[in-house]
Short mmCIF file of C-alpha atoms and ligand atoms in Angstrom, two decimals:
data_model
loop_
_atom_site.label_atom_id
_atom_site.label_comp_id
_atom_site.label_asym_id
_atom_site.label_seq_id
_atom_site.Cartn_x
_atom_site.Cartn_y
_atom_site.Cartn_z
CA MET V 1393 -7.11 113.42 -76.45
CA THR V 1394 -6.47 112.29 -72.52
CA ASP V 1395 -3.97 114.37 -70.69
CA ILE V 1396 -0.41 113.30 -70.40
CA ALA V 1397 1.17 112.18 -67.08
CA PRO V 1398 4.07 114.27 -66.69
CA ASP V 1399 6.58 111.16 -66.81
CA VAL V 1400 5.54 110.21 -70.12
CA PRO V 1401 8.00 112.00 -72.61
CA PRO V 1402 6.16 114.35 -75.05
CA CYS V 1403 5.56 113.22 -78.35
CA PRO V 1404 8.01 114.12 -81.14
CA LEU V 1405 5.57 115.93 -83.58
CA GLU V 1406 2.34 116.98 -82.53
CA LEU V 1407 -0.34 119.18 -84.44
CA ARG V 1408 -3.21 120.58 -82.60
CA ASN V 1409 -6.43 121.97 -84.53
CA LEU V 1410 -4.35 123.48 -87.72
CA THR V 1411 -6.16 125.60 -90.18
CA VAL V 1412 -4.75 126.99 -93.40
CA SER V 1413 -6.41 128.85 -96.00
CA PHE V 1414 -5.64 129.82 -99.91
CA THR V 1415 -6.68 132.59 -101.61
CA PRO V 1416 -6.56 131.39 -105.12
CA PRO V 1417 -5.17 134.26 -107.55
CA ARG V 1418 -7.60 136.60 -109.05
CA ARG V 1419 -7.76 135.49 -112.96
CA ASN V 1420 -10.06 138.37 -113.96
CA LYS V 1421 -11.94 141.16 -112.52
CA PHE V 1422 -15.35 139.18 -112.74
CA LEU V 1423 -14.43 136.61 -110.52
CA ARG V 1424 -14.70 138.67 -107.61
CA ARG V 1425 -18.10 139.39 -108.38
CA SER V 1426 -18.82 135.97 -108.56
CA GLY V 1427 -17.56 134.84 -105.52
CA GLU V 1428 -15.15 132.58 -107.00
CA GLU V 1429 -12.16 134.28 -105.33
CA LYS V 1430 -13.14 132.80 -101.60
CA PRO V 1431 -10.30 131.39 -99.57
CA VAL V 1432 -10.21 127.74 -100.04
CA ARG V 1433 -9.67 126.00 -96.48
CA ALA V 1434 -6.79 123.46 -97.63
CA VAL V 1435 -6.58 122.20 -93.96
CA ASP V 1436 -9.49 122.28 -91.67
CA GLY V 1437 -8.70 121.43 -87.92
CA VAL V 1438 -6.46 118.75 -88.30
CA SER V 1439 -4.98 117.32 -85.12
CA LEU V 1440 -2.10 114.71 -85.11
CA ARG V 1441 0.20 113.03 -82.66
CA LEU V 1442 3.26 111.06 -83.79
CA GLU V 1443 4.77 108.72 -81.73
CA ALA V 1444 8.81 107.82 -81.52
CA GLY V 1445 9.02 104.54 -83.09
CA THR V 1446 5.94 104.50 -85.27
CA THR V 1447 4.57 105.09 -88.72
CA LEU V 1448 1.53 107.56 -89.16
CA ALA V 1449 0.51 107.06 -92.67
CA LEU V 1450 -1.55 110.48 -93.82
CA VAL V 1451 -3.64 109.67 -96.83
CA GLY V 1452 -6.32 111.23 -98.85
CA GLY V 1453 -7.43 111.79 -102.26
CA SER V 1454 -5.58 114.30 -104.45
CA GLY V 1455 -6.23 117.88 -102.71
CA SER V 1456 -7.47 116.50 -99.67
CA GLY V 1457 -4.54 118.82 -97.71
CA LYS V 1458 -1.97 116.00 -97.15
CA SER V 1459 1.05 118.01 -98.40
CA THR V 1460 -0.34 121.22 -97.00
CA THR V 1461 -0.47 119.72 -93.57
CA ALA V 1462 3.32 118.31 -93.76
CA ALA V 1463 4.42 121.79 -94.99
CA VAL V 1464 2.81 123.24 -91.78
CA ALA V 1465 4.56 120.46 -89.74
CA ALA V 1466 7.85 121.21 -90.99
CA ARG V 1467 7.32 124.95 -90.28
CA MET V 1468 7.89 125.73 -94.01
CA LEU V 1469 4.32 127.42 -94.31
CA ASP V 1470 2.50 129.27 -91.68
CA CYS V 1471 -0.88 128.07 -90.46
CA ASP V 1472 -3.87 130.18 -89.63
CA SER V 1473 -4.53 128.91 -86.80
CA GLY V 1474 -3.38 126.03 -84.50
CA THR V 1475 -0.26 124.67 -82.64
CA VAL V 1476 3.08 123.09 -83.99
CA LEU V 1477 4.99 120.96 -81.25
CA TYR V 1478 8.32 119.62 -81.83
CA GLY V 1479 8.98 117.28 -78.78
CA GLY V 1480 6.26 119.00 -76.77
CA GLU V 1481 7.66 122.61 -77.05
CA ASP V 1482 5.40 125.18 -79.22
CA VAL V 1483 7.21 126.32 -82.31
CA THR V 1484 4.44 127.48 -83.94
CA HIS V 1485 5.77 131.00 -83.91
CA LEU V 1486 9.49 130.34 -83.94
CA ASP V 1487 11.64 131.88 -86.76
CA GLY V 1488 15.26 132.55 -87.57
CA GLY V 1489 18.04 130.61 -86.04
CA ALA V 1490 15.54 129.26 -83.24
CA LEU V 1491 13.67 127.71 -85.80
CA ARG V 1492 16.68 126.43 -87.75
CA ALA V 1493 17.82 124.46 -84.64
CA ARG V 1494 14.55 122.56 -84.45
CA ARG V 1495 14.03 121.69 -87.57
CA ARG V 1496 17.21 119.84 -87.75
CA HIS V 1497 15.14 117.00 -85.98
CA LEU V 1498 12.53 117.07 -88.36
CA GLN V 1499 13.36 116.25 -92.03
CA THR V 1500 11.34 115.86 -94.96
CA VAL V 1501 11.90 113.67 -98.10
CA TYR V 1502 9.75 114.95 -101.30
CA GLN V 1503 8.01 113.04 -103.93
CA ASP V 1504 10.31 114.36 -106.94
CA PRO V 1505 14.08 113.32 -105.92
CA PHE V 1506 15.34 115.33 -109.12
CA ALA V 1507 13.51 118.59 -107.89
CA SER V 1508 14.85 118.15 -104.36
CA LEU V 1509 18.49 117.84 -105.32
CA GLN V 1510 20.81 120.21 -106.28
CA PRO V 1511 21.81 119.49 -109.83
CA ARG V 1512 25.46 120.69 -109.30
CA PHE V 1513 25.85 119.19 -105.89
CA THR V 1514 27.80 115.66 -105.92
CA VAL V 1515 26.35 112.78 -103.65
CA ARG V 1516 28.92 113.55 -101.36
CA ARG V 1517 28.18 117.35 -100.96
CA THR V 1518 24.03 116.91 -101.07
CA VAL V 1519 24.87 114.63 -98.36
CA GLU V 1520 27.27 116.86 -96.31
CA GLU V 1521 25.10 120.05 -96.88
CA GLY V 1522 22.87 119.54 -93.73
CA LEU V 1523 25.91 119.49 -91.85
CA LEU V 1524 27.53 122.23 -92.79
CA ILE V 1525 24.53 124.31 -92.13
CA HIS V 1526 23.68 123.16 -88.69
CA LYS V 1527 27.27 123.25 -88.08
CA LEU V 1528 27.85 119.48 -87.35
CA GLY V 1529 30.86 117.56 -87.62
CA ALA V 1530 33.97 119.25 -86.60
CA THR V 1531 36.37 118.16 -88.97
CA ALA V 1532 36.19 117.26 -92.83
CA ARG V 1533 37.15 113.87 -91.90
CA ASP V 1534 34.19 113.71 -89.15
CA ARG V 1535 31.91 115.12 -91.79
CA GLU V 1536 33.23 112.45 -94.25
CA GLU V 1537 32.35 109.54 -91.72
CA ARG V 1538 28.52 110.98 -91.14
CA VAL V 1539 27.98 110.94 -94.85
CA VAL V 1540 29.24 107.55 -95.63
CA ARG V 1541 27.13 106.32 -92.64
CA ALA V 1542 24.12 108.22 -93.88
CA LEU V 1543 24.82 106.59 -97.40
CA GLU V 1544 25.44 103.41 -96.02
CA ARG V 1545 22.04 103.52 -93.88
CA ALA V 1546 20.28 104.31 -97.04
CA HIS V 1547 21.88 101.64 -99.17
CA VAL V 1548 23.64 103.99 -101.29
CA PRO V 1549 26.74 102.60 -103.24
CA LEU V 1550 29.77 104.31 -101.85
CA PRO V 1551 31.45 104.41 -105.61
CA LEU V 1552 28.79 107.23 -106.31
CA LEU V 1553 29.86 109.55 -103.91
CA ASP V 1554 31.28 111.84 -106.75
CA ARG V 1555 28.47 111.61 -108.85
CA LEU V 1556 25.95 114.35 -109.94
CA PRO V 1557 22.17 113.49 -109.72
CA HIS V 1558 21.81 113.59 -113.36
CA GLN V 1559 24.08 110.59 -113.13
CA LEU V 1560 21.97 108.88 -111.10
CA SER V 1561 19.20 106.48 -111.47
CA GLY V 1562 15.31 107.60 -110.07
CA GLY V 1563 15.87 105.10 -107.14
CA GLN V 1564 19.34 106.02 -106.35
CA ARG V 1565 18.26 109.91 -106.40
CA GLN V 1566 15.67 109.37 -103.90
CA ARG V 1567 18.22 107.20 -101.99
CA VAL V 1568 20.41 110.10 -101.75
CA ALA V 1569 17.53 112.39 -100.62
CA ILE V 1570 16.60 110.22 -97.74
CA ALA V 1571 20.64 109.93 -96.64
CA ALA V 1572 20.80 113.86 -96.82
CA ALA V 1573 17.75 113.68 -94.05
CA LEU V 1574 19.13 110.47 -92.22
CA VAL V 1575 22.75 112.54 -91.86
CA LEU V 1576 20.94 114.70 -89.27
CA GLU V 1577 19.92 111.93 -87.13
CA PRO V 1578 16.21 113.37 -87.01
CA THR V 1579 13.61 112.23 -84.50
CA VAL V 1580 10.99 113.16 -87.28
CA LEU V 1581 10.76 111.95 -90.85
CA ILE V 1582 8.18 113.20 -93.07
CA ALA V 1583 8.06 111.35 -96.35
CA ASP V 1584 5.55 113.02 -98.63
CA GLU V 1585 4.65 110.84 -101.47
CA PRO V 1586 8.40 109.22 -101.35
CA VAL V 1587 7.54 106.73 -104.25
CA SER V 1588 5.17 107.68 -106.32
CA MET V 1589 7.69 108.97 -108.84
CA LEU V 1590 9.98 106.02 -108.78
CA ASP V 1591 9.41 102.58 -110.94
CA VAL V 1592 7.21 100.03 -109.37
CA SER V 1593 10.03 97.56 -109.13
CA LEU V 1594 12.22 100.05 -106.86
CA ARG V 1595 9.30 101.15 -104.16
CA ALA V 1596 9.59 98.33 -102.13
CA GLY V 1597 13.17 98.57 -101.56
CA VAL V 1598 12.79 102.40 -100.57
CA MET V 1599 9.69 101.99 -98.61
CA ARG V 1600 11.70 99.17 -96.34
CA LEU V 1601 14.14 102.34 -95.36
CA PHE V 1602 11.34 104.18 -93.70
CA ASP V 1603 10.38 100.89 -91.86
CA ASP V 1604 14.24 100.43 -90.79
CA LEU V 1605 13.92 104.36 -89.60
CA ARG V 1606 10.88 103.31 -87.46
CA ASP V 1607 12.61 100.39 -86.17
CA ALA V 1608 15.41 102.73 -84.86
CA GLY V 1609 13.21 104.94 -83.24
CA THR V 1610 12.36 107.47 -85.69
CA ALA V 1611 8.81 108.78 -85.64
CA VAL V 1612 7.85 108.76 -89.69
CA LEU V 1613 5.08 110.73 -91.25
CA LEU V 1614 4.37 108.90 -94.29
CA ILE V 1615 2.11 110.60 -96.79
CA THR V 1616 0.52 108.28 -99.54
CA HIS V 1617 -2.67 108.24 -101.58
CA ASP V 1618 -1.56 104.38 -101.67
CA LEU V 1619 -3.80 102.56 -99.01
CA PRO V 1620 -1.99 99.04 -99.62
CA SER V 1621 1.26 100.93 -98.95
CA ALA V 1622 -0.16 102.71 -95.71
CA ALA V 1623 -1.46 99.33 -94.64
CA ARG V 1624 2.01 97.28 -95.24
CA HIS V 1625 4.04 100.36 -93.56
CA ALA V 1626 1.99 102.31 -91.22
CA ASP V 1627 0.92 101.60 -87.40
CA THR V 1628 -1.69 104.19 -87.30
CA ILE V 1629 -3.55 106.06 -90.15
CA ALA V 1630 -5.44 109.27 -90.57
CA VAL V 1631 -7.78 109.64 -93.18
CA LEU V 1632 -8.26 113.57 -94.93
CA GLN V 1633 -10.80 114.59 -96.91
CA GLN V 1634 -11.22 118.20 -98.16
CA GLY V 1635 -8.73 119.22 -95.33
CA ARG V 1636 -10.79 117.54 -92.33
CA LEU V 1637 -9.67 114.36 -90.64
CA VAL V 1638 -12.37 111.70 -91.29
CA GLU V 1639 -11.24 108.67 -89.77
CA GLN V 1640 -8.00 108.14 -87.11
CA GLY V 1641 -6.74 104.56 -85.99
CA ASN V 1642 -4.96 101.55 -86.09
CA ALA V 1643 -3.88 101.06 -89.79
CA ARG V 1644 -5.00 97.60 -90.18
CA GLN V 1645 -8.17 98.15 -88.18
CA VAL V 1646 -9.30 100.96 -90.17
CA LEU V 1647 -8.28 99.57 -93.46
CA SER V 1648 -9.84 96.53 -92.92
CA HIS V 1649 -12.99 97.86 -91.22
CA PRO V 1650 -13.41 101.62 -92.34
CA ALA V 1651 -15.65 103.45 -90.32
CA HIS V 1652 -16.34 106.85 -92.69
CA ALA V 1653 -17.84 106.53 -96.37
CA TYR V 1654 -14.70 108.31 -97.66
CA THR V 1655 -12.38 105.82 -96.32
CA GLN V 1656 -14.59 103.12 -97.99
CA ALA V 1657 -14.61 105.01 -101.48
CA LEU V 1658 -10.89 105.24 -101.21
CA LEU V 1659 -10.66 101.74 -100.67
CA GLU V 1660 -13.08 100.55 -103.39
CA ALA V 1661 -10.48 102.79 -105.67
CA THR V 1662 -7.89 100.49 -104.62
CA PRO V 1663 -6.81 97.03 -106.48
CA ARG V 1664 -7.80 94.79 -103.66
CA ALA V 1665 -4.84 92.52 -104.38
CA GLY V 1666 -2.55 94.84 -102.68
CA LEU V 1667 -4.35 94.65 -99.04
CA ARG V 1668 -3.78 91.38 -98.68
CA THR V 1669 -0.15 91.36 -97.76
P1 ADP Z 2495 -2.40 117.02 -101.16
O1 ADP Z 2495 -1.09 117.11 -101.14
O2 ADP Z 2495 -3.36 115.85 -100.47
O3 ADP Z 2495 -3.00 116.64 -102.73
P2 ADP Z 2495 -2.45 119.54 -101.02
O4 ADP Z 2495 -1.98 120.12 -99.46
O5 ADP Z 2495 -1.32 120.12 -102.27
O6 ADP Z 2495 -3.17 118.46 -101.20
O7 ADP Z 2495 -3.79 120.84 -101.51
C1 ADP Z 2495 -4.85 121.22 -100.67
C2 ADP Z 2495 -5.83 122.10 -101.13
O8 ADP Z 2495 -4.96 123.32 -101.22
C3 ADP Z 2495 -5.97 122.01 -102.90
O9 ADP Z 2495 -7.36 122.47 -103.14
C4 ADP Z 2495 -4.63 122.63 -103.50
O10 ADP Z 2495 -5.30 123.07 -104.74
C5 ADP Z 2495 -4.89 123.67 -102.37
N1 ADP Z 2495 -3.43 124.60 -102.59
C6 ADP Z 2495 -2.15 123.88 -102.01
N2 ADP Z 2495 -1.09 124.71 -102.20
C7 ADP Z 2495 -1.57 125.85 -102.71
C8 ADP Z 2495 -1.08 127.38 -102.86
N3 ADP Z 2495 0.22 127.34 -102.77
N4 ADP Z 2495 -1.80 128.19 -103.38
C9 ADP Z 2495 -3.03 127.88 -103.66
N5 ADP Z 2495 -3.57 126.73 -103.29
C10 ADP Z 2495 -3.09 126.06 -102.92
MG1 MG Z 2496 0.41 116.55 -102.19
#
């Protein structure tokens, strides 16, 4: 990576040389002797730069370390070594209120909207929650306006404001989760397999929301194992294999001319039709 000139704005999210290991729980006393209890390197020297107004797709097979990388980027999980920077500021070791203040600018949307929404919160309360936590919006009316704006951006019909999660469809639920992230006007949005639990017919509509956000200047980290989706929605792509980045670059270029055998294997496991869009 070249040096950044001082007048270039720092990128919204940068990860430098992250390493994360997990020690598997010991199931019985014999495992220790057989060496099977060795820590698993889930993330091994990962460096990424996420620029404003771009989408970076982080792709790789199941267990390649995508979600662990996202969790470290969101400071939900500590890394063993490496650096997490938000807007050029090292936040690797921040905690408490200082971390909370920074994290407002980085929001995450998860795979399972049912699990990520509070079952007893109405749509209104779900979206308002972030404003309350971060003390944004001086009056109830101001907050309501922000909630409505976020729901409109996420294309959630306003008559749903007083519904509970179980009264929504899967697609509506994920849009509400996205609205709850948008209400904080994040500079970085991390989406971890955001449509993989939705009906195929609903996926394109939700994916377009991420395109709109990117076009409005948000930096989007899109985690997916779906390469056609990465080709369609991402500007750049980073390929993870067993915790290591094996290939990085322009999304279309990497997917049309993969340099690494693992990327080729991922592509071969993908129906070709999807890449022609
Ligand atoms: P992906 O999201 O690409 O499917 P993950 O980041 O979830 O991959 O997992 C990477 C590796 O780390 C896997 O081997 C997984 O089993 C392991 N792992 C993830 N989370 C934990 C955890 N909390 N405890 C132990 N091992 C974990
Ligand atoms: Mg995952």
